[in-house]
Short mmCIF file of C-alpha atoms in Angstrom, two decimals:
data_model
loop_
_atom_site.label_atom_id
_atom_site.label_comp_id
_atom_site.label_asym_id
_atom_site.label_seq_id
_atom_site.Cartn_x
_atom_site.Cartn_y
_atom_site.Cartn_z
CA MET A 20 96.22 117.73 75.09
CA SER A 21 93.83 120.18 76.20
CA ILE A 22 92.86 119.37 79.84
CA PRO A 23 89.73 121.27 80.91
CA THR A 24 90.20 123.55 84.37
CA GLY A 25 88.76 122.66 87.40
CA ARG A 26 87.25 124.65 89.90
CA HIS A 27 86.95 123.81 94.13
CA ARG A 28 84.36 125.34 96.36
CA GLY A 29 85.09 125.61 99.99
CA ARG A 30 84.93 128.17 102.73
CA HIS A 31 86.51 130.39 100.42
CA GLY A 32 84.69 130.21 97.64
CA PRO A 33 85.53 129.10 94.09
CA GLY A 34 89.10 130.09 92.47
CA ARG A 35 90.57 129.12 89.54
CA ARG A 36 92.71 125.87 89.49
CA ALA A 37 96.17 125.40 87.49
CA LEU A 38 97.76 122.13 85.68
CA PHE A 39 100.67 121.45 84.89
CA VAL A 40 101.99 118.12 83.25
CA THR A 41 105.04 116.32 86.20
CA GLY A 42 107.19 113.48 85.47
CA ALA A 43 106.02 111.20 82.37
CA ALA A 44 103.49 112.08 80.46
CA ALA A 45 101.96 109.68 82.34
CA ALA A 46 101.24 111.60 84.58
CA LEU A 47 99.29 114.94 85.81
CA THR A 48 99.42 116.97 88.75
CA LEU A 49 95.91 119.96 89.01
CA GLY A 50 96.51 123.15 91.00
CA GLY A 51 96.33 122.24 94.85
CA VAL A 52 93.10 122.56 97.44
CA SER A 53 94.11 124.49 100.86
CA PHE A 54 92.19 124.23 104.01
CA ALA A 55 92.29 126.64 107.31
CA ALA A 56 94.97 125.43 109.57
CA ALA A 57 94.03 123.83 112.78
CA ASP A 58 94.82 127.22 115.12
CA GLY A 59 91.90 128.91 112.72
CA ARG A 60 88.54 127.79 111.46
CA GLY A 61 89.32 124.73 111.46
CA GLY A 62 88.84 123.71 115.19
CA GLY A 63 92.05 124.26 116.88
CA GLY A 64 92.46 120.84 116.91
CA ARG A 65 90.01 120.31 119.37
CA PRO A 66 88.67 116.57 120.17
CA GLY A 67 85.62 117.07 117.94
CA GLY A 68 87.04 121.09 117.34
CA GLY A 69 85.11 120.52 113.60
CA GLN A 70 85.26 119.79 109.53
CA GLU A 71 86.57 121.68 106.37
CA THR A 72 85.17 120.55 103.27
CA ARG A 73 86.29 121.60 100.20
CA THR A 74 84.68 120.41 96.22
CA VAL A 75 86.80 120.01 92.90
CA ARG A 76 85.27 119.59 90.21
CA GLY A 77 87.09 119.37 86.43
CA THR A 78 86.87 117.91 83.44
CA LEU A 79 89.09 115.15 81.67
CA PRO A 80 89.08 114.53 77.83
CA PRO A 81 89.80 111.28 75.70
CA GLY A 82 93.77 110.53 75.61
CA CYS A 83 94.49 111.87 78.98
CA PRO A 84 96.59 110.51 81.46
CA ASP A 85 96.96 107.12 83.06
CA PHE A 86 97.09 109.67 85.92
CA VAL A 87 95.61 112.83 87.23
CA TYR A 88 96.55 114.17 90.99
CA VAL A 89 95.07 116.79 93.17
CA PRO A 90 96.85 117.53 95.54
CA PHE A 91 95.40 119.13 99.39
CA GLU A 92 97.01 120.63 102.11
CA VAL A 93 96.44 118.68 105.23
CA PRO A 94 97.25 121.66 108.27
CA PRO A 95 98.56 120.35 111.74
CA GLY A 96 95.74 118.28 114.09
CA VAL A 97 93.51 116.94 111.70
CA ARG A 98 92.33 113.40 113.04
CA GLU A 99 90.22 111.79 109.56
CA ILE A 100 90.55 112.71 106.10
CA ARG A 101 87.03 111.41 104.18
CA VAL A 102 86.58 111.64 100.02
CA SER A 103 84.17 111.10 98.46
CA TYR A 104 83.84 111.18 94.24
CA SER A 105 81.47 111.17 91.52
CA TYR A 106 81.43 111.44 87.91
CA ASP A 107 79.42 110.94 84.36
CA ARG A 108 78.48 108.32 82.67
CA PRO A 109 77.26 109.60 79.05
CA VAL A 110 75.93 107.57 76.58
CA VAL A 111 78.21 106.34 74.07
CA PRO A 112 77.52 104.71 70.51
CA ALA A 113 77.93 101.11 70.46
CA GLY A 114 81.66 99.30 71.20
CA THR A 115 83.23 102.57 72.19
CA PRO A 116 84.55 102.61 76.21
CA GLY A 117 82.28 104.59 78.50
CA ASN A 118 83.56 106.71 81.63
CA ALA A 119 85.26 104.73 84.31
CA LEU A 120 87.34 106.20 86.72
CA ASP A 121 89.83 104.91 89.95
CA ILE A 122 90.91 106.45 93.07
CA GLY A 123 93.37 106.10 95.40
CA LEU A 124 95.46 108.21 97.42
CA PHE A 125 99.42 109.28 98.74
CA ASP A 126 100.15 111.20 101.67
CA GLU A 127 102.31 114.30 102.62
CA HIS A 128 105.40 112.07 101.13
CA GLY A 129 104.48 112.38 97.97
CA THR A 130 103.13 110.09 94.72
CA ASP A 131 106.91 108.74 93.94
CA LEU A 132 106.60 105.73 92.15
CA GLY A 133 107.58 103.29 94.23
CA GLY A 134 108.18 105.43 97.31
CA PRO A 135 106.29 105.84 100.95
CA GLY A 136 103.63 107.62 100.29
CA PHE A 137 101.00 105.36 99.25
CA ARG A 138 97.98 105.48 101.22
CA GLY A 139 95.16 102.66 99.15
CA TRP A 140 93.39 102.74 96.52
CA SER A 141 89.88 101.38 95.62
CA GLY A 142 90.29 101.72 91.92
CA GLY A 143 86.19 101.79 91.01
CA ALA A 144 85.11 99.93 94.23
CA ARG A 145 84.35 102.51 96.20
CA THR A 146 82.62 105.74 96.23
CA GLU A 147 84.26 106.96 99.21
CA PHE A 148 86.41 106.46 101.55
CA PHE A 149 88.18 107.72 105.01
CA VAL A 150 92.32 107.41 106.02
CA ARG A 151 92.80 107.95 110.37
CA ALA A 152 95.51 106.68 112.58
CA ASP A 153 93.12 103.60 114.00
CA ASP A 154 91.57 102.43 110.97
CA ALA A 155 90.52 102.90 107.54
CA THR A 156 88.04 102.11 104.51
CA PRO A 157 89.40 98.12 103.81
CA GLY A 158 91.60 99.24 100.39
CA TYR A 159 93.54 102.08 102.68
CA VAL A 160 96.33 101.88 105.45
CA PRO A 161 95.75 103.03 108.45
CA GLY A 162 98.26 105.37 109.99
CA PRO A 163 99.30 109.41 111.20
CA VAL A 164 97.23 111.51 109.41
CA GLY A 165 100.53 114.17 109.30
CA ALA A 166 100.57 117.78 107.88
CA GLY A 167 102.10 118.49 104.44
CA THR A 168 100.45 118.10 100.94
CA TRP A 169 98.41 115.05 100.02
CA GLN A 170 97.00 114.03 96.99
CA VAL A 171 94.18 111.66 95.45
CA ALA A 172 94.72 109.54 92.59
CA LEU A 173 92.55 109.54 89.92
CA GLY A 174 92.83 107.14 87.54
CA PRO A 175 90.84 107.32 84.57
CA TYR A 176 90.66 104.02 83.19
CA THR A 177 88.20 104.72 80.07
CA VAL A 178 86.99 107.79 78.74
CA ALA A 179 83.98 108.45 76.85
CA PRO A 180 84.14 110.58 73.25
CA GLN A 181 82.30 113.72 75.31
CA GLY A 182 84.93 113.69 78.28
CA LEU A 183 84.70 112.95 81.68
CA THR A 184 83.13 115.25 84.27
CA TYR A 185 83.94 114.61 88.02
CA GLU A 186 83.48 115.55 91.08
CA LEU A 187 85.65 115.72 94.36
CA THR A 188 84.54 116.36 97.59
CA ILE A 189 87.62 115.90 100.01
CA THR A 190 86.24 116.83 103.99
CA LEU A 191 88.53 117.16 107.19
CA THR A 192 88.14 116.38 110.95
CA TYR A 193 90.00 118.38 113.47
CA GLY A 194 90.64 116.94 116.94
CA GLU A 195 93.01 114.44 119.30
CA PRO A 196 93.81 111.23 116.18
CA GLY A 197 93.01 107.79 117.36
CA THR A 198 95.48 105.03 118.86
CA ALA A 199 96.73 102.72 116.06
CA VAL A 200 96.74 99.48 116.67
CA PRO A 201 100.07 97.87 115.44
CA PRO A 202 99.42 94.83 112.93
CA ALA A 203 99.91 91.02 113.28
CA TYR A 204 99.58 88.84 110.19
CA PRO A 205 99.20 85.07 109.54
CA PRO A 206 101.98 82.78 110.35
CA GLU A 207 104.50 81.85 107.73
CA ARG A 208 103.92 78.07 108.49
CA ALA A 209 100.68 75.93 108.96
CA ARG A 210 100.64 72.44 110.82
CA GLY A 211 101.12 70.49 107.18
CA ARG A 212 101.88 66.93 106.40
CA GLY A 213 105.74 67.21 105.36
CA ARG A 214 106.66 66.05 101.79
CA ALA A 215 103.16 66.34 100.05
CA TRP A 216 100.95 67.44 97.61
CA TYR A 217 98.65 70.60 98.47
CA ARG A 218 96.15 72.55 97.26
CA GLY A 219 96.32 75.97 97.19
CA ASP A 220 94.34 79.46 95.53
CA CYS A 221 96.40 82.25 94.59
CA HIS A 222 94.39 84.66 93.81
CA LEU A 223 91.60 85.33 95.67
CA HIS A 224 89.54 89.31 95.98
CA SER A 225 87.66 90.61 99.09
CA VAL A 226 86.23 93.54 100.28
CA TYR A 227 89.95 95.18 100.60
CA SER A 228 89.62 95.65 96.82
CA ASP A 229 86.53 94.87 94.43
CA GLY A 230 85.41 91.93 96.03
CA ARG A 231 82.25 91.25 97.84
CA ARG A 232 83.30 88.36 100.25
CA THR A 233 85.46 89.79 103.60
CA PRO A 234 88.29 87.71 104.33
CA ALA A 235 86.47 85.46 107.03
CA GLU A 236 84.36 83.99 104.11
CA ILE A 237 86.95 83.68 101.87
CA ALA A 238 88.69 81.26 104.23
CA ALA A 239 85.30 79.36 104.91
CA LEU A 240 85.38 78.78 100.94
CA ALA A 241 88.32 77.79 100.68
CA ARG A 242 88.82 75.08 103.64
CA ALA A 243 85.21 74.26 102.41
CA ALA A 244 87.39 73.44 98.43
CA GLY A 245 89.98 71.35 100.21
CA LEU A 246 92.23 74.32 100.21
CA ASP A 247 96.04 73.82 101.98
CA PHE A 248 96.98 77.26 101.49
CA ILE A 249 95.76 80.88 99.62
CA ASN A 250 97.12 84.15 98.77
CA THR A 251 95.61 87.00 99.13
CA SER A 252 96.02 89.60 96.01
CA GLU A 253 93.98 92.08 96.36
CA HIS A 254 94.65 95.04 93.47
CA ASN A 255 97.12 97.06 94.21
CA THR A 256 96.97 97.58 97.63
CA HIS A 257 98.33 95.34 100.45
CA SER A 258 95.70 97.24 103.26
CA SER A 259 94.42 93.84 103.86
CA HIS A 260 97.26 92.02 105.42
CA PRO A 261 97.47 92.95 108.51
CA HIS A 262 92.99 91.35 108.36
CA TRP A 263 94.28 87.55 108.26
CA ALA A 264 95.92 86.86 111.10
CA ASP A 265 92.98 85.27 113.13
CA LEU A 266 92.12 83.22 110.16
CA ALA A 267 95.25 81.33 109.73
CA GLY A 268 95.50 78.13 110.99
CA ASP A 269 96.74 74.01 111.38
CA ASP A 270 94.74 72.94 108.60
CA LEU A 271 95.50 76.46 106.49
CA LEU A 272 98.20 78.76 105.65
CA ILE A 273 97.44 82.60 104.55
CA MET A 274 100.31 84.06 102.20
CA LEU A 275 100.12 87.65 101.73
CA GLY A 276 100.91 89.29 98.54
CA GLU A 277 98.59 92.26 95.78
CA GLU A 278 97.44 91.48 92.54
CA VAL A 279 99.14 94.73 90.34
CA THR A 280 97.17 95.81 87.54
CA THR A 281 98.73 97.72 85.46
CA ARG A 282 97.02 99.45 82.16
CA ASN A 283 99.55 96.55 80.52
CA GLY A 284 98.78 93.39 82.38
CA HIS A 285 98.27 92.34 86.08
CA VAL A 286 100.40 90.51 87.68
CA LEU A 287 100.17 88.05 91.57
CA ALA A 288 103.04 89.06 93.27
CA LEU A 289 102.80 85.92 95.33
CA GLY A 290 104.12 85.19 98.98
CA THR A 291 105.57 88.72 99.86
CA ASP A 292 106.37 89.82 103.21
CA PRO A 293 103.66 91.09 105.68
CA GLY A 294 103.34 94.73 104.32
CA THR A 295 104.54 94.65 101.55
CA PHE A 296 103.59 97.19 98.74
CA VAL A 297 104.26 97.08 94.64
CA ASP A 298 103.30 99.99 92.41
CA TRP A 299 101.18 99.79 89.50
CA ARG A 300 101.67 102.66 87.88
CA TYR A 301 103.26 102.42 84.75
CA ARG A 302 103.44 100.70 81.39
CA ALA A 303 105.50 98.12 79.57
CA ARG A 304 106.70 101.10 77.09
CA ASP A 305 107.75 102.90 80.41
CA ASN A 306 110.94 99.87 81.11
CA ARG A 307 109.95 99.50 84.96
CA PHE A 308 108.37 96.54 85.74
CA GLY A 309 111.89 94.31 85.37
CA ARG A 310 112.39 96.93 88.76
CA PHE A 311 108.62 96.21 90.34
CA ALA A 312 109.37 92.63 89.56
CA ARG A 313 112.49 92.76 91.33
CA HIS A 314 111.38 94.15 94.10
CA ILE A 315 108.53 91.46 94.76
CA ARG A 316 111.84 88.61 94.73
CA ARG A 317 113.18 91.10 97.08
CA ALA A 318 110.72 90.41 99.37
CA GLY A 319 110.31 87.12 99.70
CA GLY A 320 107.50 86.51 96.63
CA LEU A 321 106.53 84.97 93.01
CA VAL A 322 105.95 87.12 90.13
CA VAL A 323 103.40 84.96 88.20
CA PRO A 324 101.81 86.79 84.96
CA ALA A 325 97.69 86.86 85.79
CA HIS A 326 95.12 85.46 83.35
CA PRO A 327 97.24 87.17 79.84
CA HIS A 328 95.28 87.23 77.20
CA ALA A 329 91.54 88.10 79.35
CA GLY A 330 89.74 90.40 77.38
CA CYS A 331 89.20 93.01 79.41
CA VAL A 332 90.28 96.47 79.20
CA GLY A 333 94.32 96.46 80.24
CA CYS A 334 94.63 92.93 81.72
CA GLY A 335 96.47 91.13 78.64
CA TRP A 336 99.39 90.86 79.22
CA LYS A 337 102.18 92.64 77.70
CA PHE A 338 105.11 93.51 79.72
CA GLY A 339 107.46 89.61 78.49
CA PHE A 340 108.20 86.50 81.08
CA ALA A 341 110.99 87.74 80.89
CA GLU A 342 111.11 88.55 84.80
CA ALA A 343 108.03 85.51 85.03
CA ASP A 344 108.48 82.59 88.17
CA ALA A 345 105.37 80.99 87.05
CA VAL A 346 102.48 81.79 84.68
CA GLU A 347 98.73 81.78 85.25
CA VAL A 348 97.34 79.50 83.01
CA TRP A 349 93.70 78.85 83.65
CA ASN A 350 91.51 81.29 85.75
CA GLY A 351 88.52 80.95 87.45
CA PRO A 352 85.98 79.01 84.71
CA TYR A 353 88.07 77.72 81.74
CA THR A 354 87.46 79.42 78.60
CA PRO A 355 88.88 80.22 75.55
CA ASP A 356 90.98 82.91 76.18
CA ASP A 357 92.52 79.63 78.82
CA GLU A 358 93.05 78.30 75.69
CA VAL A 359 94.37 80.71 73.85
CA THR A 360 97.26 80.57 77.39
CA LEU A 361 96.97 77.26 77.70
CA ALA A 362 98.62 76.86 73.58
CA GLU A 363 101.38 79.82 74.25
CA TRP A 364 102.62 78.18 77.36
CA ASP A 365 103.15 75.15 74.90
CA ASN A 366 105.06 76.89 72.87
CA LEU A 367 107.36 78.70 75.44
CA LEU A 368 108.13 75.06 76.96
CA VAL A 369 108.47 74.57 73.00
CA ALA A 370 111.08 77.46 73.35
CA SER A 371 112.55 76.62 75.97
CA VAL A 372 113.75 73.21 75.21
CA ARG A 373 114.92 73.96 72.08
CA GLU A 374 117.14 77.33 73.23
CA GLY A 375 118.40 75.37 76.16
CA ARG A 376 117.15 77.59 78.52
CA PRO A 377 115.25 77.57 81.76
CA TRP A 378 111.32 76.72 81.34
CA LEU A 379 108.14 78.77 82.69
CA PRO A 380 105.93 76.76 85.04
CA ALA A 381 102.00 76.98 84.90
CA MET A 382 99.36 77.50 87.73
CA GLY A 383 95.68 77.85 87.73
CA ASN A 384 93.57 80.25 90.28
CA SER A 385 90.34 80.74 90.89
CA ASP A 386 90.17 84.75 90.78
CA ALA A 387 87.46 84.51 92.66
CA HIS A 388 85.36 88.33 93.65
CA ARG A 389 81.85 87.49 94.71
CA PRO A 390 79.62 84.72 94.53
CA PRO A 391 78.78 82.65 92.65
CA ASP A 392 82.74 82.74 91.81
CA ALA A 393 83.72 79.66 93.09
CA VAL A 394 86.60 79.18 95.34
CA GLY A 395 89.37 76.72 94.71
CA CYS A 396 87.88 76.32 90.80
CA PRO A 397 90.65 75.76 89.56
CA GLN A 398 93.49 74.69 92.04
CA THR A 399 96.56 74.03 91.48
CA VAL A 400 98.49 70.99 93.30
CA VAL A 401 101.88 71.44 94.49
CA LEU A 402 104.06 68.98 95.69
CA ALA A 403 106.15 70.80 98.93
CA ASP A 404 108.46 69.63 101.63
CA ASP A 405 106.07 71.29 103.48
CA LEU A 406 102.79 73.67 104.49
CA THR A 407 105.24 76.65 104.64
CA ARG A 408 105.76 80.19 102.17
CA ASP A 409 109.14 78.51 101.71
CA ALA A 410 108.32 75.55 100.79
CA VAL A 411 105.15 75.61 98.98
CA GLN A 412 107.02 78.71 96.89
CA ALA A 413 109.74 76.31 95.92
CA GLY A 414 107.20 73.48 94.30
CA ILE A 415 105.35 76.54 92.25
CA ARG A 416 108.79 77.56 91.27
CA ALA A 417 109.84 74.02 90.37
CA GLY A 418 107.37 73.49 88.72
CA ARG A 419 106.36 70.40 90.64
CA SER A 420 102.66 71.17 90.53
CA TYR A 421 99.63 70.20 88.39
CA VAL A 422 96.08 72.44 87.97
CA ALA A 423 92.65 70.54 88.98
CA GLU A 424 88.94 71.96 88.85
CA SER A 425 88.23 70.57 92.19
CA LYS A 426 89.24 68.96 95.14
CA ASN A 427 88.23 65.46 93.40
CA VAL A 428 90.38 65.19 90.83
CA THR A 429 93.18 64.40 91.54
CA LEU A 430 96.67 62.94 89.31
CA ASP A 431 99.86 60.60 89.88
CA PHE A 432 102.15 61.54 86.61
CA SER A 433 105.44 59.97 86.34
CA VAL A 434 108.16 58.42 83.25
CA THR A 435 110.42 55.72 84.30
CA ASP A 436 113.06 54.18 81.98
CA GLY A 437 113.89 50.59 81.84
CA ARG A 438 116.96 51.06 84.92
CA GLY A 439 114.13 51.81 86.94
CA ARG A 440 114.72 55.57 87.31
CA ARG A 441 111.44 57.86 87.29
CA ALA A 442 111.12 61.23 87.64
CA GLY A 443 107.27 63.02 88.43
CA ILE A 444 105.74 66.21 87.49
CA GLY A 445 109.12 69.17 87.00
CA GLU A 446 111.53 67.27 86.84
CA ARG A 447 113.97 65.48 84.16
CA LEU A 448 114.74 62.24 83.91
CA GLU A 449 118.57 61.86 82.51
CA ALA A 450 117.79 59.19 80.26
CA ASP A 451 120.11 58.28 76.28
CA ALA A 452 118.09 60.13 73.58
CA GLY A 453 117.34 56.63 72.26
CA ALA A 454 116.10 54.49 75.48
CA PRO A 455 112.43 53.86 75.91
CA VAL A 456 110.65 55.34 78.80
CA ALA A 457 107.04 54.99 79.85
CA VAL A 458 105.49 57.44 81.04
CA ARG A 459 102.33 56.95 83.65
CA LEU A 460 98.72 58.90 84.26
CA GLU A 461 97.01 56.94 87.35
CA VAL A 462 93.69 59.85 87.61
CA SER A 463 90.88 59.87 89.95
CA GLY A 464 87.91 62.18 90.37
CA ALA A 465 87.54 62.99 86.66
CA PRO A 466 84.24 60.80 84.77
CA ARG A 467 84.41 60.58 81.07
CA CYS A 468 87.16 62.82 80.60
CA THR A 469 90.01 62.12 78.25
CA VAL A 470 93.50 62.12 78.53
CA ARG A 471 96.03 63.92 76.46
CA LEU A 472 99.55 63.21 76.34
CA VAL A 473 101.30 66.68 74.71
CA THR A 474 104.99 66.82 73.70
CA ASP A 475 107.13 69.10 72.27
CA GLN A 476 106.24 67.92 68.55
CA GLY A 477 102.26 68.12 69.61
CA THR A 478 99.57 66.09 70.80
CA LEU A 479 100.33 62.36 70.44
CA LEU A 480 98.28 60.72 72.45
CA THR A 481 93.84 61.09 73.23
CA SER A 482 92.95 58.00 74.75
CA ALA A 483 89.35 56.70 75.22
CA PRO A 484 87.15 58.49 77.82
CA LEU A 485 87.84 57.58 81.50
CA PRO A 486 84.84 55.08 82.96
CA VAL A 487 81.77 56.71 85.03
CA THR A 488 84.05 56.31 88.08
CA GLY A 489 86.56 59.16 86.81
CA SER A 490 89.17 56.71 87.74
CA GLY A 491 91.97 55.00 85.28
CA THR A 492 95.42 54.90 84.20
CA VAL A 493 96.31 55.39 81.29
CA GLU A 494 100.04 54.72 79.60
CA TRP A 495 102.37 55.89 76.95
CA HIS A 496 105.85 54.61 75.89
CA THR A 497 108.48 56.60 73.82
CA THR A 498 112.03 57.96 73.68
CA PRO A 499 113.46 61.22 74.75
CA ALA A 500 114.79 61.52 71.35
CA HIS A 501 110.89 61.66 70.27
CA ALA A 502 109.94 64.10 73.69
CA ALA A 503 111.60 66.75 75.04
CA TYR A 504 109.04 66.90 77.51
CA VAL A 505 105.55 65.33 78.10
CA ARG A 506 102.67 66.87 80.09
CA ALA A 507 99.21 65.54 80.38
CA GLU A 508 95.41 67.12 80.01
CA LEU A 509 92.71 66.14 81.04
CA ARG A 510 89.26 67.78 78.91
CA HIS A 511 86.08 67.11 79.45
CA GLU A 512 83.42 65.16 76.73
CA THR A 513 82.16 68.44 75.59
CA ALA A 514 83.35 69.82 72.46
CA ALA A 515 82.20 70.98 69.04
CA GLY A 516 83.84 68.03 66.18
CA ALA A 517 87.87 68.79 66.30
CA VAL A 518 87.65 71.49 69.10
CA PRO A 519 88.83 70.13 72.73
CA GLY A 520 86.61 70.13 75.64
CA ALA A 521 87.64 72.15 78.73
CA LEU A 522 90.31 71.08 81.10
CA ALA A 523 89.29 69.02 84.15
CA ALA A 524 93.54 69.58 85.59
CA PHE A 525 96.64 69.66 82.87
CA THR A 526 100.10 68.85 84.30
CA ASN A 527 103.36 70.84 84.68
CA PRO A 528 105.25 68.86 82.44
CA VAL A 529 108.39 66.26 83.06
CA PHE A 530 111.45 66.51 80.87
CA LEU A 531 113.28 63.33 78.84
CA GLY A 532 116.83 63.44 78.18
CA ARG A 533 120.20 64.55 78.95
CA ARG A 534 120.62 68.58 79.21
#
């Protein structure tokens, strides 16, 4: 593969830059950019001691690596690093991807996968950013500006047939460093109601990645949506973690995480320890996902593949579900790709009962980025022992949850046998194969919706529409011999022929029979 060399211009004039491949074929490092030492023309490290700027230009061809690193030398005495970039967007034929170039930053600790050098990522959401000890652009991590080799990470997401021509400007400002502010994080406990059903949205984006809402706006919308908990999930950065502390309260638990946005699908790191960063620079063929799934769990988080069948470039999930703790079946307003994911998830349930292996719980989240995206549509309603990080995660992991389109929808779903034993969502009713069991669903807040009861044998009951009041009860009788599990769906009326209407809610299964 041929990569055209770029040129850099600064106070030392133009110069050719060598190229060399580093590590796997998915990354490439360009020749370095140098600046004057701080005791030379850079200003001597004095407060207000001056700036230096370098501009780098180059062209990336179609088929270039996923990540291209531009190293630059930072001398002692630098107070701030500022980077801006632009790239061309040529006209391409219909159906052909155009140019899209992401950007991020690694410090003098290097670019090793999962290493300590990460200093931020803004993807394609920003055209410039800065980093210094006391502050940084959202998406980037404040901290010491150490001397050594820093690297701008370019991520050519898609490249037009004509290639992608970029211009990158790096500015160093010399002077005394600012005073770093120790981070504060939200508490891991809210007041709660003891063992109860708690509503949450675990996939949200703010200005700290590609969202358009501030954390304060998101917290206000979460409260208005009737949520008890949320989880932060910025693309490939943990930089927002310290900015939620003042927004939590007795009425709102705020968990911290990340949306790990690889080229082969996205995964939520749900409820990780504060300050946890999860690397995203690998594909399924690299066999590295397991390492980072374990990293998420060691940091106290859950591994939740997001929107597995979304149609956006790089969004389809290619890593399988062996490492997943749950899967996001419903993402935002209900669409055909959610219907595909629901069907795939049901097939996974069937396989789990046939093969006697653990099952994968489902959840739903809004993935809200900006108006008019509705926070809490959908929301996962979790039976948890209390409103704490550990308790909510335990409920999600156990599948003691259902997904609803809004706070208006409430479900009570259970199975009982003739001896009065009862099992709820995510639980098992240990009954003999031929023992009669009664399935009961109580619904409120779903006017004119239809109930469907789904088992490992398919949809075995479809009710008449609920009344306009939105409340109703559906009962059905079966045996474990005829249904290894049963789960409930609420569907809106809107449908074309045999096509079901959009979901208003669905439950995780109740399992029937002895193990």
